[in-house]
Coordinates of C-alpha atoms and ligand atoms in Angstrom, one line a residue:
M76 CA -1.2 8.4 41.6
L77 CA -0.8 6.4 38.4
R78 CA -0.3 8.7 35.4
V79 CA -0.3 7.7 31.7
R80 CA 0.8 10.6 29.6
D81 CA 0.5 10.8 25.8
V82 CA 1.4 7.1 25.3
S83 CA 1.6 5.9 21.7
V84 CA 2.4 2.3 20.7
S85 CA 2.8 0.9 17.2
F86 CA 3.1 -2.6 15.9
G87 CA 5.0 -2.4 12.6
G88 CA 3.2 0.4 10.8
F89 CA 0.0 -0.1 12.8
R90 CA -0.7 2.4 15.6
A91 CA -2.5 0.6 18.4
L92 CA -2.5 3.5 20.8
N93 CA -2.3 7.2 19.8
A94 CA -1.3 9.7 22.5
V95 CA -3.5 8.2 25.2
S96 CA -3.5 9.8 28.7
L97 CA -5.2 8.9 31.9
E98 CA -4.8 9.4 35.6
A99 CA -5.9 7.1 38.4
P100 CA -5.6 8.3 42.1
P101 CA -5.2 6.0 45.1
A102 CA -8.4 4.5 46.4
S103 CA -10.1 4.5 43.0
I104 CA -11.4 2.1 40.4
T105 CA -10.9 3.1 36.8
G106 CA -12.7 1.4 33.9
I107 CA -11.2 1.1 30.4
I108 CA -13.8 0.2 27.8
G109 CA -14.0 0.1 24.0
P110 CA -14.7 -2.1 21.1
N111 CA -12.6 -5.2 20.3
G112 CA -9.2 -4.2 19.0
S113 CA -9.4 -0.6 20.4
G114 CA -6.2 -0.9 22.4
K115 CA -7.3 -1.7 25.9
S116 CA -5.0 -4.7 26.4
T117 CA -2.1 -2.8 24.8
L118 CA -2.6 0.0 27.3
L119 CA -2.6 -2.5 30.2
N120 CA 0.5 -4.1 28.8
V121 CA 2.3 -0.8 28.6
V122 CA 1.5 0.0 32.3
A123 CA 2.5 -3.6 33.2
G124 CA 5.9 -3.1 31.6
V125 CA 5.3 -5.7 28.8
Y126 CA 5.4 -3.2 25.9
V127 CA 7.7 -0.2 25.5
P128 CA 5.8 2.9 24.3
D129 CA 7.0 4.7 21.2
S130 CA 6.5 7.9 23.1
G131 CA 4.8 9.2 26.3
A132 CA 5.3 8.2 29.9
V133 CA 3.8 6.1 32.7
T134 CA 4.6 7.1 36.3
L135 CA 3.5 5.8 39.7
N136 CA 3.8 8.4 42.4
G137 CA 6.0 10.5 40.1
H138 CA 8.4 7.7 39.3
P139 CA 8.6 6.3 35.7
L140 CA 7.8 2.6 35.5
A141 CA 10.3 0.3 33.9
Y142 CA 9.1 -0.1 30.3
G143 CA 9.7 -3.5 28.9
R144 CA 10.6 -5.0 32.3
P145 CA 7.4 -6.6 33.7
E146 CA 9.3 -8.1 36.7
Q147 CA 10.6 -4.7 37.8
V148 CA 7.1 -3.2 37.3
A149 CA 5.6 -5.9 39.5
A150 CA 8.3 -5.3 42.1
A151 CA 7.3 -1.6 42.1
G152 CA 3.8 -2.7 43.2
V153 CA 1.9 -3.2 40.0
G154 CA 0.1 -6.5 39.6
R155 CA -2.0 -7.8 36.7
T156 CA -4.4 -10.5 35.8
F157 CA -5.1 -11.9 32.3
Q158 CA -8.2 -12.6 30.3
V159 CA -7.4 -16.3 30.6
P160 CA -6.3 -17.0 34.2
R161 CA -2.6 -18.1 34.4
L162 CA -2.6 -20.8 37.1
A163 CA -0.7 -24.0 37.7
H164 CA -3.6 -26.3 37.1
K165 CA -1.8 -29.4 38.5
L166 CA -1.0 -27.6 41.8
T167 CA -3.6 -27.1 44.5
V168 CA -5.4 -23.9 45.1
F169 CA -3.3 -23.4 48.3
Q170 CA 0.0 -24.1 46.4
N171 CA -1.0 -21.5 43.8
M172 CA -1.6 -18.9 46.5
M173 CA 1.8 -19.7 48.0
A174 CA 3.5 -19.2 44.6
G175 CA 1.8 -15.8 44.4
A176 CA 3.6 -14.4 47.4
R177 CA 6.5 -12.0 46.8
D178 CA 9.8 -11.9 48.6
Q179 CA 9.7 -15.4 49.9
A180 CA 12.8 -15.9 52.1
G181 CA 13.4 -19.3 50.6
E182 CA 14.0 -17.9 47.2
G183 CA 17.7 -17.5 47.5
V184 CA 20.1 -20.5 48.0
F185 CA 22.1 -18.3 50.4
N186 CA 19.0 -17.9 52.6
L187 CA 18.2 -21.6 52.4
F188 CA 21.6 -22.7 53.7
L189 CA 22.5 -19.9 56.0
R190 CA 19.2 -18.8 57.4
P191 CA 17.0 -21.9 57.4
G192 CA 15.2 -20.6 60.6
A193 CA 14.2 -17.3 58.9
V194 CA 13.1 -19.2 55.8
A195 CA 10.8 -21.5 57.8
R196 CA 9.3 -18.6 59.8
C197 CA 8.7 -16.7 56.5
E198 CA 7.1 -19.8 54.9
K199 CA 4.8 -20.1 57.9
E200 CA 3.8 -16.5 57.8
I201 CA 3.1 -16.7 54.0
A202 CA 1.0 -19.9 54.6
S203 CA -1.1 -18.2 57.2
R204 CA -1.6 -15.2 54.8
A205 CA -2.6 -17.6 52.0
E206 CA -5.1 -19.2 54.3
A207 CA -6.6 -15.9 55.3
M208 CA -6.8 -14.8 51.7
L209 CA -8.6 -18.0 50.6
K210 CA -11.1 -17.4 53.4
R211 CA -11.6 -13.8 52.2
L212 CA -12.2 -15.0 48.7
G213 CA -14.7 -17.7 49.8
L214 CA -12.3 -20.4 48.5
A215 CA -11.1 -21.9 51.8
H216 CA -13.1 -25.1 51.2
K217 CA -11.2 -25.5 47.9
A218 CA -7.7 -25.1 49.3
N219 CA -6.6 -28.7 48.6
D220 CA -8.3 -29.1 45.2
Y221 CA -6.4 -28.8 42.0
A222 CA -6.6 -25.2 40.7
G223 CA -7.6 -26.7 37.3
S224 CA -10.8 -28.2 38.9
L225 CA -12.2 -24.7 39.8
S226 CA -14.9 -23.0 37.8
G227 CA -13.8 -20.2 35.5
G228 CA -15.1 -17.6 37.9
Q229 CA -13.3 -19.2 40.9
Q230 CA -10.1 -19.3 38.9
K231 CA -10.4 -15.6 38.3
L232 CA -10.9 -15.0 42.0
L233 CA -7.9 -17.2 42.8
T234 CA -5.7 -15.2 40.4
M235 CA -6.8 -11.9 42.1
G236 CA -6.0 -13.5 45.5
M237 CA -2.5 -14.5 44.2
L238 CA -1.9 -11.0 43.1
L239 CA -3.0 -9.7 46.5
M240 CA -0.4 -11.9 48.2
A241 CA 2.2 -9.5 46.8
D242 CA 0.2 -6.5 48.3
P243 CA 0.3 -4.4 45.1
A244 CA -0.5 -0.7 45.2
V245 CA -1.9 -1.0 41.6
L246 CA -4.1 -3.9 40.2
L247 CA -4.5 -4.2 36.5
L248 CA -7.5 -6.5 35.8
D249 CA -8.2 -7.8 32.3
E250 CA -11.9 -8.7 31.9
P251 CA -12.5 -10.3 35.4
A252 CA -16.2 -10.7 34.8
A253 CA -16.0 -12.4 31.3
G254 CA -17.6 -15.9 31.5
V255 CA -18.3 -15.6 35.2
N256 CA -21.6 -16.4 36.8
P257 CA -23.6 -13.5 38.3
V258 CA -23.1 -14.6 41.9
L259 CA -19.3 -14.6 41.5
I260 CA -19.4 -11.3 39.6
E261 CA -21.1 -9.8 42.7
Q262 CA -18.4 -11.3 44.9
Q263 CA -15.7 -9.8 42.6
A264 CA -17.4 -6.4 42.7
A265 CA -17.5 -6.5 46.6
L266 CA -13.8 -7.4 46.6
L267 CA -13.0 -4.5 44.2
H268 CA -14.8 -2.1 46.6
E269 CA -12.7 -3.5 49.5
L270 CA -9.5 -3.0 47.5
K271 CA -10.5 0.6 46.8
A272 CA -11.2 1.1 50.5
E273 CA -7.7 -0.1 51.3
G274 CA -6.3 2.7 49.1
R275 CA -5.3 0.7 46.1
I276 CA -5.5 1.8 42.5
V277 CA -7.6 -0.6 40.3
L278 CA -7.6 -0.4 36.5
L279 CA -10.3 -2.6 35.0
I280 CA -10.8 -3.6 31.4
E281 CA -14.4 -4.9 31.1
H282 CA -17.1 -5.4 28.6
N283 CA -19.7 -6.0 31.3
M284 CA -21.3 -2.5 31.6
E285 CA -23.2 -3.4 34.7
M286 CA -19.9 -4.3 36.5
I287 CA -18.4 -1.0 35.1
A288 CA -21.4 1.0 36.4
N289 CA -21.3 -0.7 39.8
V290 CA -17.7 -0.3 40.7
C291 CA -16.0 2.4 38.6
D292 CA -15.4 6.0 39.8
R293 CA -14.2 7.0 36.3
V294 CA -14.3 5.4 32.9
F295 CA -12.0 5.9 29.9
V296 CA -13.2 5.0 26.5
L297 CA -10.9 3.9 23.7
D298 CA -11.8 3.6 20.0
A299 CA -9.2 2.6 17.4
G300 CA -6.3 3.5 19.7
E301 CA -7.7 7.0 20.5
L302 CA -9.2 8.1 23.8
I303 CA -12.6 9.3 22.8
A304 CA -14.2 10.1 26.2
S305 CA -13.7 9.9 30.0
G306 CA -16.1 10.6 32.9
T307 CA -18.3 8.9 35.4
P308 CA -20.2 5.8 34.3
A309 CA -23.3 7.9 34.0
Q310 CA -21.6 10.5 31.9
I311 CA -20.2 7.8 29.6
R312 CA -23.5 6.2 29.1
A313 CA -24.9 9.6 28.0
D314 CA -22.0 10.4 25.7
E315 CA -23.3 10.3 22.1
R316 CA -19.9 9.4 20.5
V317 CA -19.5 6.5 23.0
V318 CA -23.0 5.2 22.3
R319 CA -22.3 5.4 18.6
S320 CA -18.9 3.7 18.6
Y321 CA -19.4 1.1 21.4
L322 CA -22.5 1.0 23.6
G323 CA -24.9 1.1 20.7
M324 CA -23.3 -1.9 19.0
P325 CA -25.1 -5.2 19.3
A326 CA -23.4 -7.4 22.0
Ligands
LIG844 N1 1.7 -7.9 19.6 C1 1.0 -7.4 18.7 N2 1.4 -7.4 17.4 C2 0.7 -6.8 16.4 N3 -0.5 -6.2 16.6 C3 -1.0 -6.2 17.8 C4 -0.3 -6.8 18.9 N4 -1.1 -6.6 20.0 C5 -2.2 -6.0 19.6 N5 -2.2 -5.8 18.3 C6 -3.2 -5.1 17.5 O1 -3.5 -3.8 18.2 C7 -4.9 -3.5 18.2 C8 -5.3 -3.4 19.6 O2 -5.3 -4.6 20.3 P1 -5.7 -4.8 21.8 O3 -5.5 -6.3 22.1 O4 -5.0 -3.8 22.6 O5 -7.2 -4.5 21.8 P2 -8.4 -4.7 22.9 O6 -9.1 -3.4 22.9 O7 -7.8 -5.2 24.1 O8 -9.3 -5.8 22.2 P3 -10.2 -7.0 22.9 O9 -11.4 -6.3 23.5 O10 -10.5 -7.8 21.7 O11 -9.3 -7.7 23.9 C9 -5.6 -4.7 17.5 O12 -5.8 -4.3 16.2 C10 -4.6 -5.8 17.6 O13 -4.7 -6.7 16.5

């Protein structure tokens, strides 16, 4: 279970999040919606260990996450993607996937010199997982292309695949559907359902309400740093305050 309890974050004198709480159980997809500047990315950044909250707590299975230490949070099983995919554009799709894998035996100089056999075995194992992941994402035919040559939607799928190479218990996804064509959005939604079926916790920031309605079990709505509503997608759509502050706004 991922728990965010009464988290507040300020930048200078500006309060970006005010006592925000949410819970996300295993095998669930949780949407975070709200107008621009309402604090969605800030919340994701607190969970990802980028920002240290002024007060409140974030726990995974009862253990506090390491605030301000994103590498430690990632090692604890929390992976995140960004609004603009972070890829090595001049490396191939396959090479990017390999870089996404955690615990590569070749990482340490000690291993490289003293356990070359183990390193080679591990590399082979990672390569076959990367291959399988590319097949799963429908990107196998792009394996040897530069990552920079993929469409925006394919790049977003690739970053999700890179995350999955580390087998995270929690995925934090920042606007995966933005700028993506409808066919790839459907593919993303199918992948999210699979990740849920595998027992993972998915937190999803998204402006695409169709995507939210299609995949989310529960939705939390932020407005000016405050949590103003939570519920099923249907409950959120019917919530007058949400419609006034967000859904009623022209796109
Ligand atoms: N590092 C920072 N320093 C100062 N202010 C910040 C910082 N990060 C975010 N803010 C401010 O905090 C508020 C919340 O920003 P945040 O990016 O979390 O909103 P958001 O809901 O993700 O918006 P969007 O939908 O546009 O991505 C905004 O007013 C923003 O300007």
